[in-house]
Amino acid sequence: MPSKKSRSQKLVLICKGIAMGVANKIPGVSGGIVALAAGFYEELIYSFSRFNKTALTLVFKGEFRAFYNYVNGAFLSLLFTGVVISFFSASLILDQFIQHYPRQVWGLFFGMILASVFFIWIQAKRFTYKEYLVTLTGVGFGLAVTFLTPGQENDNLLFVFICGMISISGMILPGLSGSFLILVLGNYTLLLIDAVNALYFTLVDIISFNFSFVDDPERLHLLGVMLAFTLGSVSGLLVLSKALRWFLQHYPEKIIALLIGFILGSLNATWPWKRIVDPTNQGTQMESQELFWPKLSEFENIYVILFILLGFGIVTLLETYGKKSAQQ
């Protein structure tokens, strides 16, 4: 599975990591879609599944280079470099665009996801009526998840750990948004805003040799929340990646069919044309939206459609580049 990569391939992989990080942050969008559409999904699952007893033994023996090679470290380090870059830069920029140009941004994502489904579908092999039934099951499940009502915030560390285990599915399962699942569990603000900000300010304080945060109980509590969430995410990642790798090895067509269904079922979460149902809840976890069909006579809607086409075109270019790179 692992292979040596050229300098341009390394740069492209970092860019894919940035895209994956951005997607993971947005409720309704899954980083797993990026992995599947960009052609590194199976390598991602393979790499995660290598974190096992053998890897742990290599670490305890001090054989760090062997550990790095065993877990496909070259691939993971490049990918997560992009994710980290996204976390501190691209996602902040995206927040501004979503705030000022929401329909255009959602249109771009909608087009990219549509194109992803298209290319994944045409690459699928030996689809029978069984695979199509599995796809319909995935569609139903994806729709059901997007219509769930957000719960109340809960900062219990065990519950936060469980949130981490559940949310990591957004990185592994295309069509299941980790950030959206956190929103449904009621902890979106706590985990992706408050705890992240606490970690950021703590790192800034440490770099500045300012350790006054140790006397701040609220900061320490949020850092504990972030630690529990991280441990839950890592645990979920290890368990889920091993299970998925086994299923991909034994039932590849059915798993791809199910993932296609997840993606199709969750498409309504990125539909550009939606309006707030209850303005009093706007911007809160209880915000409710309804979808509507656009009037093509309005110029703004034509503009959004162009962004949908742009998103479709971007994925098409990435797919073309990926095929050429694979042939070299």
Coordinates of C-alpha atoms in Angstrom, one line a residue:
M1 CA 0.0 0.0 0.0
P2 CA 2.7 2.6 0.9
S3 CA 4.7 4.1 -2.0
K4 CA 7.3 6.7 -2.5
K5 CA 5.9 10.1 -3.6
S6 CA 7.4 12.8 -5.7
R7 CA 7.7 16.4 -4.4
S8 CA 4.5 17.4 -6.4
Q9 CA 2.6 14.4 -5.0
K10 CA 3.6 15.4 -1.5
L11 CA 2.4 18.9 -2.0
V12 CA -0.9 17.6 -3.4
L13 CA -1.3 15.3 -0.4
I14 CA -0.9 18.3 1.9
C15 CA -3.5 20.1 0.0
K16 CA -5.8 17.1 0.3
G17 CA -5.2 17.2 4.0
I18 CA -6.2 20.9 4.1
A19 CA -9.4 20.1 2.2
M20 CA -10.1 17.2 4.6
G21 CA -9.6 19.5 7.6
V22 CA -11.9 22.1 6.2
A23 CA -14.6 19.5 5.5
N24 CA -14.4 18.0 9.0
K25 CA -15.0 21.3 10.6
I26 CA -18.3 22.1 8.8
P27 CA -21.6 20.5 10.1
G28 CA -23.0 18.3 7.3
V29 CA -19.8 17.8 5.4
S30 CA -17.5 14.8 5.9
G31 CA -13.7 14.7 5.6
G32 CA -14.2 11.1 4.6
I33 CA -15.8 12.3 1.4
V34 CA -12.6 14.1 0.5
A35 CA -10.6 11.0 1.1
L36 CA -12.9 8.8 -1.0
A37 CA -13.2 11.3 -3.8
A38 CA -9.5 12.2 -3.9
G39 CA -8.5 8.5 -4.1
F40 CA -6.7 8.0 -0.8
Y41 CA -9.5 6.5 1.3
E42 CA -8.2 2.9 1.3
E43 CA -4.6 4.0 2.1
L44 CA -6.0 6.1 4.9
I45 CA -7.9 3.2 6.4
Y46 CA -4.9 0.9 5.9
S47 CA -2.6 3.4 7.7
F48 CA -5.0 3.8 10.7
S49 CA -5.4 0.1 11.0
R50 CA -1.6 -0.3 11.4
F51 CA -1.8 1.2 14.9
N52 CA -1.9 -2.1 16.7
K53 CA 0.1 -4.2 19.1
T54 CA 3.0 -4.5 16.7
A55 CA 3.2 -0.7 16.4
L56 CA 3.1 -0.4 20.1
T57 CA 5.9 -3.0 20.5
L58 CA 8.1 -1.1 18.1
V59 CA 7.6 2.1 20.1
F60 CA 8.4 0.4 23.5
K61 CA 11.6 -1.0 21.9
G62 CA 12.6 2.4 20.7
E63 CA 12.5 1.4 17.0
F64 CA 10.9 4.7 16.0
R65 CA 11.9 4.5 12.3
A66 CA 10.5 1.0 12.0
F67 CA 7.3 2.3 13.7
Y68 CA 7.2 5.2 11.3
N69 CA 7.5 2.9 8.3
Y70 CA 5.1 0.3 9.7
V71 CA 2.2 2.8 10.2
N72 CA 2.8 4.5 6.8
G73 CA 4.1 7.6 8.6
A74 CA 5.2 9.4 5.4
F75 CA 1.6 9.4 4.2
L76 CA 0.0 10.3 7.5
S77 CA 2.5 13.1 8.4
L78 CA 1.9 14.8 5.0
L79 CA -1.9 14.4 5.3
F80 CA -2.1 15.7 8.9
T81 CA 0.3 18.6 8.1
G82 CA -2.5 19.7 5.8
V83 CA -5.2 19.1 8.4
V84 CA -3.2 21.2 11.0
I85 CA -2.7 24.0 8.5
S86 CA -6.4 23.9 7.8
F87 CA -7.2 24.0 11.5
F88 CA -5.3 27.3 12.1
S89 CA -5.8 29.0 8.8
A90 CA -8.0 27.7 6.0
S91 CA -11.0 26.9 8.3
L92 CA -10.8 30.5 9.7
I93 CA -10.9 31.9 6.2
L94 CA -13.8 29.6 5.4
D95 CA -15.7 30.8 8.4
Q96 CA -15.6 34.3 7.0
F97 CA -16.8 33.2 3.6
I98 CA -19.7 31.2 5.1
Q99 CA -20.7 34.2 7.1
H100 CA -20.7 36.6 4.2
Y101 CA -21.3 34.3 1.2
P102 CA -23.1 31.2 2.6
R103 CA -25.0 30.1 -0.5
Q104 CA -22.0 30.3 -2.8
V105 CA -19.9 28.3 -0.3
W106 CA -22.6 25.6 0.1
G107 CA -23.0 25.6 -3.6
L108 CA -19.3 24.9 -4.1
F109 CA -19.5 22.0 -1.6
F110 CA -22.7 20.7 -3.1
G111 CA -21.0 20.6 -6.5
M112 CA -17.9 18.9 -5.2
I113 CA -19.9 16.2 -3.4
L114 CA -22.1 15.6 -6.4
A115 CA -19.0 15.1 -8.5
S116 CA -17.5 12.8 -5.9
V117 CA -20.5 10.5 -5.9
F118 CA -20.4 10.5 -9.8
F119 CA -16.8 9.4 -10.0
I120 CA -17.1 6.9 -7.1
W121 CA -20.1 5.4 -8.8
I122 CA -18.5 5.0 -12.2
Q123 CA -15.5 3.3 -10.6
A124 CA -17.6 0.8 -8.7
K125 CA -17.5 -2.7 -10.1
R126 CA -19.9 -5.6 -10.2
F127 CA -22.9 -3.8 -8.7
T128 CA -25.9 -6.1 -8.5
Y129 CA -29.4 -5.5 -7.1
K130 CA -27.9 -6.3 -3.6
E131 CA -25.5 -3.4 -3.9
Y132 CA -28.3 -1.1 -5.0
L133 CA -30.4 -2.1 -2.0
V134 CA -27.4 -1.4 0.3
T135 CA -27.1 2.0 -1.4
L136 CA -30.8 2.8 -0.6
T137 CA -30.2 1.8 3.0
G138 CA -27.3 4.2 3.1
V139 CA -29.4 7.0 1.7
G140 CA -32.1 6.4 4.3
F141 CA -29.5 6.4 7.1
G142 CA -27.9 9.5 5.8
L143 CA -31.2 11.3 5.6
A144 CA -32.2 10.2 9.1
V145 CA -28.9 11.6 10.6
T146 CA -29.4 15.0 9.0
F147 CA -32.9 15.4 10.4
L148 CA -31.9 14.6 14.0
T149 CA -32.6 17.4 16.6
P150 CA -29.6 18.7 18.5
G151 CA -29.4 17.8 22.2
Q152 CA -28.4 19.7 25.2
E153 CA -24.7 20.5 26.1
N154 CA -23.1 17.9 28.5
D155 CA -19.5 18.4 29.8
N156 CA -19.3 15.1 31.6
L157 CA -15.9 13.7 30.7
L158 CA -17.2 10.2 30.0
F159 CA -19.9 11.6 27.7
V160 CA -17.2 13.8 26.0
F161 CA -15.1 10.7 25.5
I162 CA -18.0 9.0 23.8
C163 CA -18.5 12.1 21.7
G164 CA -14.9 11.7 20.5
M165 CA -15.5 8.1 19.5
I166 CA -18.6 9.0 17.6
S167 CA -17.3 12.1 15.9
I168 CA -14.2 10.5 14.4
S169 CA -16.6 8.6 12.1
G170 CA -16.7 11.8 10.0
M171 CA -13.1 11.3 9.1
I172 CA -13.6 7.6 8.3
L173 CA -17.1 7.3 6.9
P174 CA -17.9 9.5 3.9
G175 CA -21.4 11.0 4.3
L176 CA -21.3 11.1 8.1
S177 CA -20.2 14.5 9.3
G178 CA -18.3 14.3 12.6
S179 CA -19.0 18.0 13.5
F180 CA -22.7 17.5 12.7
L181 CA -22.8 14.4 15.0
I182 CA -21.3 16.5 17.7
L183 CA -23.9 19.2 17.0
V184 CA -26.6 16.5 17.4
L185 CA -25.1 15.3 20.7
G186 CA -25.3 18.9 21.9
N187 CA -21.6 19.6 22.4
Y188 CA -20.6 21.5 19.2
T189 CA -20.0 24.8 21.0
L190 CA -18.2 23.1 23.9
L191 CA -15.9 20.9 21.9
L192 CA -15.2 22.7 18.6
I193 CA -15.3 26.3 19.9
D194 CA -14.7 26.6 23.7
A195 CA -12.3 23.7 24.2
V196 CA -10.4 24.5 21.0
N197 CA -10.0 28.2 22.0
A198 CA -8.9 27.1 25.5
L199 CA -6.2 24.9 23.9
Y200 CA -5.1 27.7 21.6
F201 CA -4.8 30.3 24.3
T202 CA -3.0 27.8 26.6
L203 CA -0.4 27.2 23.8
V204 CA 0.0 30.9 23.4
D205 CA 0.5 31.4 27.1
I206 CA 3.1 28.6 27.3
I207 CA 5.1 30.0 24.4
S208 CA 5.0 33.4 26.2
F209 CA 6.1 31.7 29.5
N210 CA 2.8 32.7 31.1
F211 CA 1.5 29.9 33.3
S212 CA -1.2 31.9 35.1
F213 CA -3.8 29.6 33.4
V214 CA -3.0 26.9 36.0
D215 CA -5.0 29.0 38.5
D216 CA -8.0 29.3 36.1
P217 CA -10.4 26.4 36.9
E218 CA -12.5 27.1 33.8
R219 CA -9.5 26.8 31.5
L220 CA -8.3 23.7 33.2
H221 CA -11.7 22.1 32.9
L222 CA -11.9 22.9 29.2
L223 CA -8.4 21.4 28.7
G224 CA -9.6 18.3 30.5
V225 CA -12.6 18.2 28.1
M226 CA -10.3 18.5 25.1
L227 CA -8.1 15.7 26.5
A228 CA -11.1 13.4 27.0
F229 CA -12.4 14.2 23.5
T230 CA -9.0 13.5 22.0
L231 CA -8.7 10.2 23.7
G232 CA -12.2 9.2 22.6
S233 CA -11.4 10.2 19.0
V234 CA -8.2 8.2 19.0
S235 CA -9.9 5.1 20.5
G236 CA -12.8 5.4 18.0
L237 CA -10.3 5.8 15.1
L238 CA -8.4 2.6 16.0
V239 CA -11.5 0.5 16.4
L240 CA -13.4 1.8 13.4
S241 CA -10.4 1.7 11.0
K242 CA -9.8 -1.9 11.8
A243 CA -13.4 -2.9 11.3
L244 CA -13.6 -0.9 8.0
R245 CA -10.5 -2.4 6.6
W246 CA -11.8 -5.9 7.3
F247 CA -15.1 -5.1 5.5
L248 CA -13.3 -3.4 2.6
Q249 CA -11.2 -6.6 2.2
H250 CA -14.2 -9.0 2.3
Y251 CA -17.2 -6.9 1.0
P252 CA -15.7 -4.1 -1.1
E253 CA -18.6 -3.5 -3.4
K254 CA -21.2 -3.5 -0.6
I255 CA -19.1 -1.0 1.5
I256 CA -18.7 1.3 -1.4
A257 CA -22.4 1.1 -2.1
L258 CA -23.2 1.9 1.5
L259 CA -20.8 4.9 1.5
I260 CA -22.4 6.2 -1.8
G261 CA -25.7 6.0 0.0
F262 CA -24.5 7.9 3.0
I263 CA -23.2 10.6 0.8
L264 CA -26.4 10.9 -1.2
G265 CA -28.5 10.8 1.9
S266 CA -26.5 13.7 3.5
L267 CA -26.6 15.9 0.4
N268 CA -29.5 17.9 1.8
A269 CA -27.2 19.2 4.5
T270 CA -25.2 21.1 1.9
W271 CA -28.1 22.2 -0.2
P272 CA -27.4 26.0 -0.8
W273 CA -30.9 27.2 -0.7
K274 CA -32.2 27.1 2.9
R275 CA -33.8 29.5 5.2
I276 CA -34.0 29.9 9.0
V277 CA -37.4 28.6 10.3
D278 CA -37.2 30.3 13.7
P279 CA -35.2 33.5 13.7
T280 CA -35.0 33.5 17.6
N281 CA -32.8 30.4 17.5
Q282 CA -30.5 31.7 14.7
G283 CA -26.8 31.0 15.4
T284 CA -27.6 28.6 18.3
Q285 CA -27.5 24.8 18.5
M286 CA -31.3 24.7 18.2
E287 CA -31.3 26.6 14.9
S288 CA -33.7 25.0 12.4
Q289 CA -33.7 25.4 8.7
E290 CA -35.9 24.5 5.8
L291 CA -34.8 23.8 2.2
F292 CA -36.5 25.5 -0.8
W293 CA -36.2 25.4 -4.6
P294 CA -34.5 28.5 -6.1
K295 CA -36.0 30.9 -8.6
L296 CA -33.9 30.8 -11.7
S297 CA -35.0 34.2 -12.7
E298 CA -32.9 35.7 -9.8
F299 CA -29.3 36.5 -10.7
E300 CA -28.0 35.4 -7.3
N301 CA -29.3 31.9 -7.8
I302 CA -27.6 31.7 -11.2
Y303 CA -24.4 32.8 -9.4
V304 CA -24.8 30.0 -6.9
I305 CA -25.4 27.5 -9.7
L306 CA -22.1 28.6 -11.2
F307 CA -20.4 27.8 -7.9
I308 CA -22.0 24.3 -8.0
L309 CA -20.5 23.8 -11.5
L310 CA -17.2 25.2 -10.2
G311 CA -17.2 22.6 -7.4
F312 CA -18.0 19.8 -9.9
G313 CA -15.1 21.0 -12.1
I314 CA -12.6 21.1 -9.2
V315 CA -13.3 17.5 -8.4
T316 CA -13.1 16.5 -12.1
L317 CA -9.7 18.1 -12.3
L318 CA -8.5 16.4 -9.2
E319 CA -9.8 13.1 -10.5
T320 CA -8.0 13.6 -13.9
Y321 CA -4.8 14.5 -12.1
G322 CA -5.1 11.4 -9.8
K323 CA -5.5 9.1 -12.8
K324 CA -2.4 10.6 -14.6
S325 CA -0.3 10.3 -11.4
A326 CA -1.3 6.7 -11.0
Q327 CA -0.3 5.9 -14.5
Q328 CA 3.2 7.4 -14.1

